[in-house]
Coordinates of C-alpha atoms in Angstrom, one line a residue:
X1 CA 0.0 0.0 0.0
X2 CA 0.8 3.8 -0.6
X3 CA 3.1 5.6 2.4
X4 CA 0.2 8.0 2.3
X5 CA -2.2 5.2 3.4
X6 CA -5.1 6.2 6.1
X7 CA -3.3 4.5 9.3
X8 CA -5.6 5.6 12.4
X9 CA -9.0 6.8 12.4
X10 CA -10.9 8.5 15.8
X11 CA -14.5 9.4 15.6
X12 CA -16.1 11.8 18.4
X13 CA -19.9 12.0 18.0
X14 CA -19.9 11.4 14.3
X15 CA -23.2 10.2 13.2
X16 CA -24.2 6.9 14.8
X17 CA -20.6 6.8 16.3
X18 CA -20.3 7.9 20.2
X19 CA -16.4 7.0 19.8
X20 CA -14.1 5.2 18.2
X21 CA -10.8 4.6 17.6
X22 CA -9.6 2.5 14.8
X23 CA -6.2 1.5 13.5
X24 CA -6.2 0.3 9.8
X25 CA -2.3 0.4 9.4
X26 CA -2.5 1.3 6.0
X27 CA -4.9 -1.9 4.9
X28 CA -8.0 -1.8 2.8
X29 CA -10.9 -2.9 4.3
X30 CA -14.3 -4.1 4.3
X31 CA -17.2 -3.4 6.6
X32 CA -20.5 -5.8 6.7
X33 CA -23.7 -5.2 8.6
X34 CA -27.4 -4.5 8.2
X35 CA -28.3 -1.3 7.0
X36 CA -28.5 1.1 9.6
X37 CA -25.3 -0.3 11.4
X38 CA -23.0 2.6 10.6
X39 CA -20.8 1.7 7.7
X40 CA -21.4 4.1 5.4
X41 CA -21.3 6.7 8.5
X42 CA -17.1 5.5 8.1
X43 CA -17.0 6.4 5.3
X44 CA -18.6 9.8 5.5
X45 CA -16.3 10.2 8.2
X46 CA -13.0 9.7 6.2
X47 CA -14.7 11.8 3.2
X48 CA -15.1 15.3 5.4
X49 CA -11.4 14.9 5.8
X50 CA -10.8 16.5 2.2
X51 CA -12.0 20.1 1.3
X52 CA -15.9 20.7 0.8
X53 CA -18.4 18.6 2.1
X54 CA -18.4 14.5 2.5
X55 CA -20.0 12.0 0.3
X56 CA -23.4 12.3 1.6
X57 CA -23.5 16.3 0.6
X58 CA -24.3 17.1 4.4
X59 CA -24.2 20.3 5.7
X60 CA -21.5 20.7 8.7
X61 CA -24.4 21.3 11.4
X62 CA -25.7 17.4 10.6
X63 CA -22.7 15.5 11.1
X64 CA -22.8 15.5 15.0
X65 CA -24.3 12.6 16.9
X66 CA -27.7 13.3 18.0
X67 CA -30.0 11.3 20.0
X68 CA -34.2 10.6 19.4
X69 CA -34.8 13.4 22.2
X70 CA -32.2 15.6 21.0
X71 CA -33.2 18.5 18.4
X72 CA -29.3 19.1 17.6
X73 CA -26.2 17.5 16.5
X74 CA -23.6 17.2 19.0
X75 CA -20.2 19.1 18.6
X76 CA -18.4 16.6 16.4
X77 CA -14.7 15.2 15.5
X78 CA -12.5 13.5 13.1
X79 CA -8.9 12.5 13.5
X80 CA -6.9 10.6 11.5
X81 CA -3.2 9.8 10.8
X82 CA -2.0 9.6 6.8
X83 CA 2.1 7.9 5.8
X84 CA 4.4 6.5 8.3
X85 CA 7.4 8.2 9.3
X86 CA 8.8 11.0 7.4
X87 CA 5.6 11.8 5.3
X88 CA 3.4 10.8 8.3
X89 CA 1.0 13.6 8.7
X90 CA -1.9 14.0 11.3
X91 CA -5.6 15.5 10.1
X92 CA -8.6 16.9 11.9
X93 CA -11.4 18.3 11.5
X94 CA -14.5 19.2 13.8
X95 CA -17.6 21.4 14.3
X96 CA -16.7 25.1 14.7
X97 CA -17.7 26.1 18.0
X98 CA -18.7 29.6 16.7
X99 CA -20.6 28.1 14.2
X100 CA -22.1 24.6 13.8
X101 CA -22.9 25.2 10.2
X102 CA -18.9 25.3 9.4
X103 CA -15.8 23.4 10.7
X104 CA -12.8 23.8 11.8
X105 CA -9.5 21.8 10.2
X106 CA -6.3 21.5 11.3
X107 CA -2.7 19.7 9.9
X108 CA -0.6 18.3 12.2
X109 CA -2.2 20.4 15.0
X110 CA -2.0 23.8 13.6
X111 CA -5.3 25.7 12.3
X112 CA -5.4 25.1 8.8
X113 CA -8.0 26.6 5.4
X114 CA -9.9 23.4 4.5
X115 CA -8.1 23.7 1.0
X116 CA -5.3 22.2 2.3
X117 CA -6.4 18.7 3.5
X118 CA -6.0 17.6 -0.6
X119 CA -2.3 18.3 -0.4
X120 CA -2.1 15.5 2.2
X121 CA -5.1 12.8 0.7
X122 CA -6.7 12.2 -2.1
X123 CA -9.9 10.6 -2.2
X124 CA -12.2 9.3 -4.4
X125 CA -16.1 7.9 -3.7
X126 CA -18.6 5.9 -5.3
X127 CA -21.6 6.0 -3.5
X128 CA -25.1 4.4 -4.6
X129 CA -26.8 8.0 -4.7
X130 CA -23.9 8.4 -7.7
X131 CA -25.8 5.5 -9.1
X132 CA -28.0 8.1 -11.4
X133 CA -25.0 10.5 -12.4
X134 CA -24.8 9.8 -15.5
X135 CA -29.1 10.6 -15.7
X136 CA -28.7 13.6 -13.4
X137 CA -28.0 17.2 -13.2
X138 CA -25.3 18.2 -14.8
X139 CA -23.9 20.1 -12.2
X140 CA -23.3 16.7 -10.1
X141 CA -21.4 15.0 -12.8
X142 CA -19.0 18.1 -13.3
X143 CA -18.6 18.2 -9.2
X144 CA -17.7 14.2 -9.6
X145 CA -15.4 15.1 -12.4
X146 CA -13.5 18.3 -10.5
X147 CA -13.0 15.8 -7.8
X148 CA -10.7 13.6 -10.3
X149 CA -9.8 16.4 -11.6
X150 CA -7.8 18.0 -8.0
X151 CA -7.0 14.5 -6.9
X152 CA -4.4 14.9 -9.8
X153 CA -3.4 18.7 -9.3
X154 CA -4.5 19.8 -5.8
X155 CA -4.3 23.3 -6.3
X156 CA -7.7 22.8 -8.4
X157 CA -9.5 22.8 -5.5
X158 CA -9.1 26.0 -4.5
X159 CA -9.0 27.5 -7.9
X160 CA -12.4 25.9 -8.2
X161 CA -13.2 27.7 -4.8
X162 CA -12.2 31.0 -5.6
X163 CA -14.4 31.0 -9.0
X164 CA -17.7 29.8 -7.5
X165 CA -16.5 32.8 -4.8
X166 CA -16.6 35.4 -7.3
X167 CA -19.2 34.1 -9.5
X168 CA -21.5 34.3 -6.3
X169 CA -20.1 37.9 -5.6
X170 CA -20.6 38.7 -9.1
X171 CA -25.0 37.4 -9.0
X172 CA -25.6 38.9 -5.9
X173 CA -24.3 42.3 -6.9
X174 CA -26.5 41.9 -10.6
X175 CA -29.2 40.9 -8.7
X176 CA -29.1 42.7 -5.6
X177 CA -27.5 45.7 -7.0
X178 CA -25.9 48.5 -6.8
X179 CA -24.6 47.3 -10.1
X180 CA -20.9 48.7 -9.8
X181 CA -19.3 48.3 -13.5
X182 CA -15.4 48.5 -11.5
X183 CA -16.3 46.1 -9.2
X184 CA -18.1 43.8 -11.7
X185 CA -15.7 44.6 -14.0
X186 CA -12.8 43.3 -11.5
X187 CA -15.1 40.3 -10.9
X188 CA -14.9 39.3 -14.2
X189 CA -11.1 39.9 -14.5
X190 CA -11.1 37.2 -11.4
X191 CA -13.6 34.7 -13.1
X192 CA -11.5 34.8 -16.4
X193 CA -8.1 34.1 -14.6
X194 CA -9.6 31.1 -12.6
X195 CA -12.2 29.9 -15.0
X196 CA -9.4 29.5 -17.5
X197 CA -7.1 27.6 -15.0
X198 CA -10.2 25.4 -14.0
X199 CA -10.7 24.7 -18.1
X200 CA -7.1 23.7 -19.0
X201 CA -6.9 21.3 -15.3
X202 CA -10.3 19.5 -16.8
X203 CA -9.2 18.9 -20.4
X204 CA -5.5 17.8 -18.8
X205 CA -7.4 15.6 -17.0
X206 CA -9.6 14.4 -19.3
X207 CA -6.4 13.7 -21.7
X208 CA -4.7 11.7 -18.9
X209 CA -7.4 9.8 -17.9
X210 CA -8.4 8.7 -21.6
X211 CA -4.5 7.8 -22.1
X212 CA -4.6 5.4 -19.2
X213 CA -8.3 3.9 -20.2
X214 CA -6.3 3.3 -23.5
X215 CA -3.2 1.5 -22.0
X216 CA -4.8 -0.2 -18.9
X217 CA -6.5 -3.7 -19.9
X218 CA -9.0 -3.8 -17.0
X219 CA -12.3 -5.9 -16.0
X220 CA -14.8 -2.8 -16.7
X221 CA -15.9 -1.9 -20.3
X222 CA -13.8 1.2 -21.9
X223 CA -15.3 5.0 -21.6
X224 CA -14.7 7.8 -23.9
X225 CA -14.4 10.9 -21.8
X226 CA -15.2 14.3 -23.0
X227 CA -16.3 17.8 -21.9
X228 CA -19.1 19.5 -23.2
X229 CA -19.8 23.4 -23.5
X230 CA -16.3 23.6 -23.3
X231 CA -15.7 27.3 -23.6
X232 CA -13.9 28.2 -26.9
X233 CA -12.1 24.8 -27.1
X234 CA -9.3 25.9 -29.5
X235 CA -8.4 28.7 -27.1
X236 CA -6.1 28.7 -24.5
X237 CA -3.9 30.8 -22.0
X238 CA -4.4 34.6 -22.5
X239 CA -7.0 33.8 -25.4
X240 CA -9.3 31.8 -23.5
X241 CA -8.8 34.4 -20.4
X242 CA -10.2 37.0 -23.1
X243 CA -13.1 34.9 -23.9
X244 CA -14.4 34.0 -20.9
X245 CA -14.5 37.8 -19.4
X246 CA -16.0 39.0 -22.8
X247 CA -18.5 36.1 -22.7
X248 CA -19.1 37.5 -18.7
X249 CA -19.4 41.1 -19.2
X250 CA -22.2 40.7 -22.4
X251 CA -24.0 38.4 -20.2
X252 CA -24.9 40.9 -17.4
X253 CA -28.5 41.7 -18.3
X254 CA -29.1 38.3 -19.3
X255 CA -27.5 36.6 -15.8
X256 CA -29.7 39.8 -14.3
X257 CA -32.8 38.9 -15.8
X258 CA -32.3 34.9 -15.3
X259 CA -31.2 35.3 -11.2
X260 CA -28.4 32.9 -12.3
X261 CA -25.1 33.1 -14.5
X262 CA -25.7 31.2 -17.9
X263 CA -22.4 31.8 -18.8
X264 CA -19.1 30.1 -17.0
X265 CA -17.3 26.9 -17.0
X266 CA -19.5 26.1 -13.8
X267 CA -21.7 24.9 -16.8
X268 CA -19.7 22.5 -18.4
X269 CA -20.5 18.6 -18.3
X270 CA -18.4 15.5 -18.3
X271 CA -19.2 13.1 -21.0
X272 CA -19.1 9.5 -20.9
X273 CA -20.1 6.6 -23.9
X274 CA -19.8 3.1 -23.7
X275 CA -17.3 2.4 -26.1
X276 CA -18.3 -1.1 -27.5
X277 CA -21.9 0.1 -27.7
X278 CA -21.0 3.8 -29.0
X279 CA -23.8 4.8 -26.5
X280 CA -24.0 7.7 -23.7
X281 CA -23.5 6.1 -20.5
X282 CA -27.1 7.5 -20.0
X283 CA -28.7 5.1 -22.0
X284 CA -26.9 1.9 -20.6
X285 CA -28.1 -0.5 -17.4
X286 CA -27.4 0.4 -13.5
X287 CA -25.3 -2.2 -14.4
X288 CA -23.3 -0.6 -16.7
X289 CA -23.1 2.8 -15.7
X290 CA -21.4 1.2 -12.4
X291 CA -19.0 -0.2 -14.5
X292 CA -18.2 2.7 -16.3
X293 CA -17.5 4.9 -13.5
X294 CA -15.6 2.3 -11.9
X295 CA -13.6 2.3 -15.2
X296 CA -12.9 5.9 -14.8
X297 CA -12.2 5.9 -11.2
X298 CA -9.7 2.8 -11.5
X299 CA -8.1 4.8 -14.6
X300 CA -7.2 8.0 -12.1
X301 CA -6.1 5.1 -9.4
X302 CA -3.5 3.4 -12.1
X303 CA -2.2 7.1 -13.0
X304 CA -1.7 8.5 -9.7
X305 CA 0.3 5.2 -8.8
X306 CA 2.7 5.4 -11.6
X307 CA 3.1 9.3 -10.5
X308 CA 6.1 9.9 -9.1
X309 CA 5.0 13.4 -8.4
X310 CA 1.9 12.6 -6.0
X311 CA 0.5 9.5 -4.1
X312 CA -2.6 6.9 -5.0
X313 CA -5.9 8.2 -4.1
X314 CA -8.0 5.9 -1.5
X315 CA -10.9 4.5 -2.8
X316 CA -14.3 5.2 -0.3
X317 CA -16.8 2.1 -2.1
X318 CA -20.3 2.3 -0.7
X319 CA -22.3 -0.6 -1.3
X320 CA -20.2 -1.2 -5.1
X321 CA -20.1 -4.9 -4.5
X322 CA -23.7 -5.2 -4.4
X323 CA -24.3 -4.3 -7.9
X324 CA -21.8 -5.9 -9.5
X325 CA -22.1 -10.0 -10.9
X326 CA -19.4 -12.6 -9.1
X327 CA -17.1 -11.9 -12.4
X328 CA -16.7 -8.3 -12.4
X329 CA -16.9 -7.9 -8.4
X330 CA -13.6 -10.3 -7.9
X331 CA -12.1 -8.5 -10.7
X332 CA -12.7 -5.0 -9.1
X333 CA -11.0 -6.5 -5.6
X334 CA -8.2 -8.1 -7.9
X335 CA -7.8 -4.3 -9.4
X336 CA -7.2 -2.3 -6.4
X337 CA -5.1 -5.1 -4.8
X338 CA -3.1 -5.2 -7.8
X339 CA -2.6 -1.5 -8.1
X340 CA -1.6 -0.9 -4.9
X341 CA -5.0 1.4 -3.6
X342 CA -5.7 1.6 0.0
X343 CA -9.9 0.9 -0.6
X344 CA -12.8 1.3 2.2
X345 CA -15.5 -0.9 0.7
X346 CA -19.3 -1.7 2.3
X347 CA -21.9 -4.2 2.0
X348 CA -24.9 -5.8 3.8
X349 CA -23.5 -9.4 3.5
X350 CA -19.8 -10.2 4.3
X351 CA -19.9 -13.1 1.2
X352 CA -19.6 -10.7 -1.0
X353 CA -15.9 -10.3 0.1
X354 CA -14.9 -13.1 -0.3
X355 CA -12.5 -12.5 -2.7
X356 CA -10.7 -10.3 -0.4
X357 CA -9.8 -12.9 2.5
X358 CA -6.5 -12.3 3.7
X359 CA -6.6 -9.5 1.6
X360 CA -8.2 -6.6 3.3
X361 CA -9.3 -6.8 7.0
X362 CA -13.2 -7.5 7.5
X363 CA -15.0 -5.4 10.1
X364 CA -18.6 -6.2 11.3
X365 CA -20.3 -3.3 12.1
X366 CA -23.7 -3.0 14.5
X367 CA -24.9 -0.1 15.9
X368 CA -22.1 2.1 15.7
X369 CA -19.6 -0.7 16.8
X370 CA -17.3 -2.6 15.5
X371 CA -18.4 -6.0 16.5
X372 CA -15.9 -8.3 14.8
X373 CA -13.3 -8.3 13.0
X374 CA -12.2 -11.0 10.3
X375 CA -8.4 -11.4 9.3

C-alpha cells in the first residue's frame, strides 16, 4: 500500500458513532452489517477529511451525533493519521464552535484553510446515490469530475473555490444591485483568470485519464471521456482568459434577468459513452453505468500510482459490490489489490468479500460498533 495510506482513524460523536478509535495500518478494508449499522457513517467520516463537504453532501451542522430526544447535533470530530514516518501527517477536523454550520481543520495540530487537506489525501467515492449521475443534473457529474480532476493537481480545489466565490459575488451584486461596472468589471477579470485555469486542469485531466483507459486492460468496459460546452475549445492561455471575461461582461443583463449566471465553466459537463456500444453512459443499465464509472475511477487510481509526483488516491466504495455479478466484483477486488489502492468498501452481506480474505481486513459493524473483525 501507498506511504500515504489512512493508518488511524478517531470518531467523536460522528453520526451513529459515540467514539471510536480504529487502527487500519494502512490496509483496505471491508465493513459488513445491516443497513442502519453505521458503515457508510465510516465512510462519510473519512470523506469530510478533504476540502468541501463529505460524500453524503451534508451540511457541517448534521454530522454531529444526535439522540431521538435531542433537536441538535452534538459538537463533532475526526482525527486521523496519513504515511508512516517522514511523510506521516496527522488531520482533523470538527464542528466550529462559533458556528455549527462550518468546521474547523487542522494539519498536524495547527489551524489550517480546508483547501489544504487535498495536499495530504486524495480521495475518491462511489456512493449508490452516484448510481443516477450519468441521468442527473449536470452540475453533479461536473462536481464528480472536479473531484478527479484536483486528486491529480490539488491546487484545483481552491482555484475551483475561488471562481464559485466570485461568481456568487458577481449574482448577488447583478441581482441585488448596486450594479458597480469596477467592481463587476474586477469580478470578471477574477472569473476569467480562474475559469481559464479550471478549463485547462479538466481537459489535462480528461487527456490523462483517456491515455490510461487506453493503455490499462481492465475488468470494466472502456469509456470515452469528453467535456461538453467547453468554452472556446481551440483557445487557451491569454486567449481563453479573453473569452471567458468578454463572454461574462455581455452576459450581465441576461445573468440579471435569469437570477443565475448562464455563462461560466460552472456549466460544463463531463461526458461518458460506452465504447463497445457507441452509446451515452445514460442510455446503458445500472449495471453498466457502475461499471463505467468504476472504469474511470480505476483509470485516475492506475495514473496516480505510476506518479512519481503525488501518491494513490483511496478509494471510499459504498455498497459497489452489491451491484456488480461474481465476475466483475472479484475483478474490481483483484484491481485495487493489484494497483496498490488503499480501498474502504461496504456491504450488507460479508460473502460478497470473499474474494478479499486475507486481503483486506473485514469489520462487522452494529450499531455504531465494530463488532468483529475477520483477518
Amino acid at each position: 500500500m501507498s506511504n500515504h495510506a489512512l493508518q488511524s482513524l478517531s470518531l467523536t460523536e460522528f453520526r451513529s458513532y459515540e467514539r471510536l478509535d480504529f487502527a487500519l495500518d494502512g490496509r483496505s478494508i471491508y465493513l459488513f452489517g445491516q443497513n442502519g449499522a453505521g458503515k457508510t457513517n465510516l465512510l462519510e467520516a473519512v470523506s469530510v477529511l478533504n476540502p468541501g463537504k463529505g460524500l453524503r453532501g451534508a451540511g457541517f451542522s448534521d454530522l454531529g451525533r444526535r439522540l431521538p430526544d435531542e433537536m441538535r447535533g452534538r459538537a463533532w470530530g475526526v482525527a486521523a493519521t496519513f504515511g508512516e514516518g517522514e511523510t506521516e501527517v496527522r488531520l482533523a477536523t470538527g464542528s466550529d464552535p462559533r458556528d455549527p454550520n462550518k468546521r474547523t481543520v487542522r494539519i498536524d495540530g495547527e489551524p489550517a484553510p480546508a483547501a489544504r487537506l487535498i495536499e495530504h489525501v486524495r480521495l475518491i467515492w462511489l456512493t449508490p446515490a452516484q448510481d443516477r449521475l450519468f441521468i442527473e443534473a449536470r452540475s453533479e457529474r461536473l462536481r464528480f469530475f472536479d473531484r478527479l480532476t484536483y486528486a491529480a493537481e490539488p491546487t484545483h480545489a481552491a482555484v475551483v473555490s475561488a471562481y464559485e466565490k466570485a461568481l456568487r459575488e458577481r449574482l448577488k451584486l447583478l441581482t441585488d444591485g448596486p450594479p458597480d461596472d469596477a467592481w463587476l468589471t474586477l469580478l470578471e477579470q477574477k472569473l476569467g483568470e480562474t475559469g481559464t485555469a479550471m478549463i485547462l486542469a479538466r481537459r489535462r485531466a480528461v487527456e490523462a485519464l483517456q491515455a490510461e483507459i487506453e493503455t490499462h486492460a481492465g475488468p470494466f468496459p472502456k469509456a470515452d471521456l469528453g467535456l461538453a460546452g467547453d468554452l472556446a475549445d481551440d483557445l487557451a492561455g491569454s486567449g481563453l482568459n479573453t473569452h471567458i471575461i468578454n463572454g461574462f461582461r455581455q452576459s450581465r443583463a441576461r445573468d440579471a434577468a435569469a437570477s443565475r449566471s448562464l455563462f461560466g465553466p460552472h456549466r460544463m459537463d463531463f461526458t461518458v459513452i460506452h465504447r463497445d456500444k457507441n452509446r451515452p453512459a445514460a442510455e446503458g443499465s445500472t449495471g453498466e453505468q457502475k461499471a463505467l464509472l468504476l472504469n474511470v475511477i480505476l483509470a485516475q487510481g492506475a495514473r496516480l500510482a505510476k506518479a512519481e509526483s503525488s501518491s494513490p488516491p483511496i478509494l471510499l466504495l459504498d455498497e459497489v459490490a452489491a451491484h456488480l455479478d461474481p465476475g466483475r466484483r472479484h475483478a474490481l477486488f483483484d484491481e485495487t489489490h493489484a494497483l496498490g489502492l488503499q480501498t474502504l468498501f461496504t456491504g450488507t452481506d460479508q460473502g460478497l468479500f470473499d474474494g478479499l480474505k486475507s486481503r483486506a481486513l473485514g469489520v462487522r459493524v452494529d450499531g455504531g460498533q465494530f463488532v468483529e473483525f475477520v483477518e
